Tab-separated table of C-alpha atoms in Angstrom:
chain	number	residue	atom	x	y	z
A	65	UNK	CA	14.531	2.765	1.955
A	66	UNK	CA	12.057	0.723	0.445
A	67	UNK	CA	10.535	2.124	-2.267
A	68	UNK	CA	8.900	0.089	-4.704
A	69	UNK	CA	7.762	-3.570	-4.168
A	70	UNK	CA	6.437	-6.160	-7.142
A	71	UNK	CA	5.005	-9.290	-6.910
A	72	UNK	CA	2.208	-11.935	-6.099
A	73	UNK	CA	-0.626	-10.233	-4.214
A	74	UNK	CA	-1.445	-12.862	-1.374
A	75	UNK	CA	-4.215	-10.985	0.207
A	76	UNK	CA	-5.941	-7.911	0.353
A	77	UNK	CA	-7.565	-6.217	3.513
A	78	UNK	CA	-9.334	-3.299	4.742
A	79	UNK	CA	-6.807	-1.465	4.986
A	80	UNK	CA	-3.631	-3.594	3.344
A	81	UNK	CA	-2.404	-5.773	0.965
A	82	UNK	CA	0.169	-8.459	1.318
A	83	UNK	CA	2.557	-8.361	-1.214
A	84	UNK	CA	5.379	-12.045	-1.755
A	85	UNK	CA	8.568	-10.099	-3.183
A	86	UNK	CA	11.207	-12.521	-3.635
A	87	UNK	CA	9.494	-15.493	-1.023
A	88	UNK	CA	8.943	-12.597	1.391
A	89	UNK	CA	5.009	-11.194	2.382
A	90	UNK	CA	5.235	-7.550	2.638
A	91	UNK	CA	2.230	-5.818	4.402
A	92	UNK	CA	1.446	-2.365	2.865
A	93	UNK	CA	-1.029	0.226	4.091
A	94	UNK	CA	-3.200	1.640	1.134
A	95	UNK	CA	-5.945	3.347	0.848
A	96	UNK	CA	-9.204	1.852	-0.238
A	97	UNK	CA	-9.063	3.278	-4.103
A	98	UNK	CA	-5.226	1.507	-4.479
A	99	UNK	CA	-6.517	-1.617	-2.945
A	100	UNK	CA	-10.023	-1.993	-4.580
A	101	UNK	CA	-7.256	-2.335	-8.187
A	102	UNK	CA	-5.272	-5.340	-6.725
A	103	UNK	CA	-6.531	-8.683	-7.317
A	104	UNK	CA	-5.524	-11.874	-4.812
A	105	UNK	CA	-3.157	-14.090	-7.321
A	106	UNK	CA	-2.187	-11.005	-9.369
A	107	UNK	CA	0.962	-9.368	-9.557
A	108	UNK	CA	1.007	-5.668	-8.744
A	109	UNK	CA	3.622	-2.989	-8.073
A	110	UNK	CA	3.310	-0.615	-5.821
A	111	UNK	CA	5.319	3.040	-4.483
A	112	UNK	CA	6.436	2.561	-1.254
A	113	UNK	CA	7.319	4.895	1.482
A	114	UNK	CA	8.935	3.078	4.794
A	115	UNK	CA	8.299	5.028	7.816
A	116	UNK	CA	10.484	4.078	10.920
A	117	UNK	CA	9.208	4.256	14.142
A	118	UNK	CA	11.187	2.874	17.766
A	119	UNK	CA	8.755	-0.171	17.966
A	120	UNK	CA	7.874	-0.822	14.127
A	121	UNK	CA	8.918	-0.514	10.489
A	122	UNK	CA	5.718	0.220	8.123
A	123	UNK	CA	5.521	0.266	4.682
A	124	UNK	CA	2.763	2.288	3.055
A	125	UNK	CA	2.046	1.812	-0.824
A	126	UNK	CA	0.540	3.838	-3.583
A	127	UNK	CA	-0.589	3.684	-7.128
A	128	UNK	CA	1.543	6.183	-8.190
A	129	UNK	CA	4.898	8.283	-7.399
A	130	UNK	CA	2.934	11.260	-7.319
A	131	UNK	CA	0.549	9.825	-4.418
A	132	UNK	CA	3.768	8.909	-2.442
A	133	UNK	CA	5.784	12.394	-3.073
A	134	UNK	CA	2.379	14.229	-1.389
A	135	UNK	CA	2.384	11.301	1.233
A	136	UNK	CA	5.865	12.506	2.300
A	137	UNK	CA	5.424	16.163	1.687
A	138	UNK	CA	2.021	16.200	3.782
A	139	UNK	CA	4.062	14.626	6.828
A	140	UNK	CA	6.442	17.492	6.920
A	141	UNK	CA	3.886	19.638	8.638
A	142	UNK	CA	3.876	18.993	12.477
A	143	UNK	CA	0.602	17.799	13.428
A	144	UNK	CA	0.345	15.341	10.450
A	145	UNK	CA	1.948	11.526	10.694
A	146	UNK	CA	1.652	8.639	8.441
A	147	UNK	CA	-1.623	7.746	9.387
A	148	UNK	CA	-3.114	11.347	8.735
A	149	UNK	CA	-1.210	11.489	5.252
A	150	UNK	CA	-2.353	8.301	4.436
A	151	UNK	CA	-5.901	9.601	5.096
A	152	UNK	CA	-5.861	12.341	3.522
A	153	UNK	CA	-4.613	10.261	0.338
A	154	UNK	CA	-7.517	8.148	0.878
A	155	UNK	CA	-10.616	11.104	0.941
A	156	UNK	CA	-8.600	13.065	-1.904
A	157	UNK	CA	-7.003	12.352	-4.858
A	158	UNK	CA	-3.765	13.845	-6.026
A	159	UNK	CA	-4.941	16.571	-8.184
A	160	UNK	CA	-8.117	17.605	-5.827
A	161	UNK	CA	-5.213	18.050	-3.116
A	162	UNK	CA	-2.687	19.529	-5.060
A	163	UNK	CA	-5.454	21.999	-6.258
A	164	UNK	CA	-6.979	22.666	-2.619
A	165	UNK	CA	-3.834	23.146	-1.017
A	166	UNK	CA	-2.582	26.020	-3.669
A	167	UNK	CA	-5.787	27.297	-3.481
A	168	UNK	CA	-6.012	27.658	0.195
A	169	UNK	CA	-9.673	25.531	0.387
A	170	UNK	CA	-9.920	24.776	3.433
A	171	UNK	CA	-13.439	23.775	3.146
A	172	UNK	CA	-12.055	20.307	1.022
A	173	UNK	CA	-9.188	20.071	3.692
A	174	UNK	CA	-11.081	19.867	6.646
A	175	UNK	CA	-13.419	17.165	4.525
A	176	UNK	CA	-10.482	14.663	5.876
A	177	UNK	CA	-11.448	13.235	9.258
A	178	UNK	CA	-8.929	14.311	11.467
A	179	UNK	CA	-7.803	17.802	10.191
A	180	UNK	CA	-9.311	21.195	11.707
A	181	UNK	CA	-9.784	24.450	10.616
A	182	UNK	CA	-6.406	25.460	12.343
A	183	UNK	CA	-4.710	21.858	10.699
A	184	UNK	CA	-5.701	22.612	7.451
A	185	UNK	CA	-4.965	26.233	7.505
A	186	UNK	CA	-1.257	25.235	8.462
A	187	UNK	CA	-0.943	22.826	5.699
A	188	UNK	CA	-1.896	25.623	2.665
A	189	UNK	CA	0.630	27.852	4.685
A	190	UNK	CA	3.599	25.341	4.614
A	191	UNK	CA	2.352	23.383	1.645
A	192	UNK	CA	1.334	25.916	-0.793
A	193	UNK	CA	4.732	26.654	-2.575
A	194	UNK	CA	5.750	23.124	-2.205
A	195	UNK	CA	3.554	21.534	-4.049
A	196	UNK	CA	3.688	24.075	-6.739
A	197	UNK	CA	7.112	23.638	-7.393
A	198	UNK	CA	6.907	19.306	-7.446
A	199	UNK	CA	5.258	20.072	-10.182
A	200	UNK	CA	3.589	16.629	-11.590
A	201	UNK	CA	2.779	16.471	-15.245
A	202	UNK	CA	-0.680	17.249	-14.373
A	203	UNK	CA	0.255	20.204	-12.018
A	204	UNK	CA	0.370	22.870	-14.147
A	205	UNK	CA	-3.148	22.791	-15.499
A	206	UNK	CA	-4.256	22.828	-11.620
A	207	UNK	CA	-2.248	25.407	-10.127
A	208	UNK	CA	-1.928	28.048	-12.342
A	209	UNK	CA	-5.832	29.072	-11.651
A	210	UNK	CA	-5.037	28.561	-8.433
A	211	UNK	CA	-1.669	30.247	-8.010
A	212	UNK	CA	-3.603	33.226	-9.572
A	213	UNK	CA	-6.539	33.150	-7.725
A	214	UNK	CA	-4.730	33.527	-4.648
A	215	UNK	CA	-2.760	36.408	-6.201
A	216	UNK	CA	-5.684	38.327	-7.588
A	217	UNK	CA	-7.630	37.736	-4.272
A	218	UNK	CA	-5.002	39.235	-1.879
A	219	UNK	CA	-4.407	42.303	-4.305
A	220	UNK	CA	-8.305	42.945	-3.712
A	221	UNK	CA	-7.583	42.933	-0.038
A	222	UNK	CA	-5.060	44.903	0.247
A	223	UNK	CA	-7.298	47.217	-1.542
A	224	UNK	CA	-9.442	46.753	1.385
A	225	UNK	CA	-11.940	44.900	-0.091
A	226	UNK	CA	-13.373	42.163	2.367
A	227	UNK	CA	-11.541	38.685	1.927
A	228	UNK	CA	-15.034	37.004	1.379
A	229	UNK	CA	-16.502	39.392	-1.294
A	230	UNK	CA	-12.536	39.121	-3.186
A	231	UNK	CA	-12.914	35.516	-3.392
A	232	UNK	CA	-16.035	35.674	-4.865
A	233	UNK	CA	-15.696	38.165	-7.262
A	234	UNK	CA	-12.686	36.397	-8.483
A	235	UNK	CA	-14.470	32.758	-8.780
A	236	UNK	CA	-16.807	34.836	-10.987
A	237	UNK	CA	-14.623	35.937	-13.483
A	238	UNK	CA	-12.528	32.941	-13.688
A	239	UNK	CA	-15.949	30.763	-14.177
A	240	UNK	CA	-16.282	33.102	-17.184
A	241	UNK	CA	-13.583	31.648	-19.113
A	242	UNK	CA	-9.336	30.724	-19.686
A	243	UNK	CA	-6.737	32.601	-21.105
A	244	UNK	CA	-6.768	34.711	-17.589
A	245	UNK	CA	-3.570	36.757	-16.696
A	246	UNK	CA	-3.779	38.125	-13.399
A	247	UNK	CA	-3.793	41.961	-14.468
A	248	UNK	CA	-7.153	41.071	-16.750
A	249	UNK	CA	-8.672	39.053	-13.340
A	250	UNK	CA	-7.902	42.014	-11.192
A	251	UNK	CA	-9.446	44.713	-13.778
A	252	UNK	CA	-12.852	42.506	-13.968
A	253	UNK	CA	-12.884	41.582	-10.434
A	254	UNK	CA	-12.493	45.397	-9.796
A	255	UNK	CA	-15.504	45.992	-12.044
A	256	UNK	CA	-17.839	43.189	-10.317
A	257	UNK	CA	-17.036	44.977	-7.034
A	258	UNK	CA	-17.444	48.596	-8.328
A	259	UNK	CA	-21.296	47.558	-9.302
A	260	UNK	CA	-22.026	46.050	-6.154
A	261	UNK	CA	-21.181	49.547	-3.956
């Protein structure tokens, strides 16, 4: 596998860059943030994933290893190839996806042209642990709130609270402030619900 390439950018296009390794151009679909930093002339380095397919061999290139680990992840779920992943990449960032799939937003998921209600449910499902445990240097910081959230909220329904009034009771209290543990969430979350019977 392929999975860095460095050298002399020879051109950039709407939706690739060519890349001379070693007297060699190497085409590489990006998205539009990771091309808008290369430079015609310039050397770059990029992450690269090669996806093989019967009739063609396509490298796709990111910014970072963290962009390319989520690019793989993303295409374990059925419904989703390279060209989804790479889309998804393109409308959010790593930490805004790492966040909304923990969190189970599937209002930010279904942002992505291409991905449903249903498609974007199935990716929190099958996604959710994953990408807690790759846990990026930056991961922590988004998925504990989010890990918890998602706790908090389905304690409050199997209280039989509805799912709707749980989430929002819970976005309340965690607006309030950090330091949360999920038995001092659940008490104030109770409390916000108790006034509004």
């Amino acid at each position: 596998m392929i999975s860095s390439v460095r050298g002399e950018v020879l051109s950039v296009g709407l939706d690739h860059v060519v890349v001379e390794v070693g007297g060699v151009g190497f085409a590489v679909q990006a998205t539009p943030a990771t091309l808008a930093t290369l430079r015609r002339g310039e050397e770059a380095r990029l992450h690269t994933a090669l996806v093989v397919r019967e009739d063609s061999l396509t490298l796709f290139g990111f910014a970072d290893a963290d962009a390319r680990e989520l690019f793989g992840l993303l295409q374990t779920v059925s419904g989703i190839g390279p060209r989804l992943a790479l889309a998804t990449l393109a409308v959010l960032d790593p930490g805004k996806l790492r966040a909304a799939l923990v969190e189970g937003n599937i209002t930010v998921l279904t942002s992505v042209p291409g991905i449903g209600r249903k498609g974007a449910e199935r990716l929190t499902l099958e996604l959710r642990d994953k990408v807690t445990a790759l846990g990026s240097g930056d991961a922590p910081a988004v998925t504990a709130p989010g890990a918890l959230r998602a706790e908090v909220v389905e304690a409050l329904a199997g209280l039989g609270f509805p799912a709707k009034q749980a989430e929002l009771a819970v976005d309340k209290v965690l607006a309030d402030g950090d330091g949360h543990t999920t038995a001092s969430v659940l008490r104030a979350a109770l409390a916000t619900l108790g006034r509004k019977r």
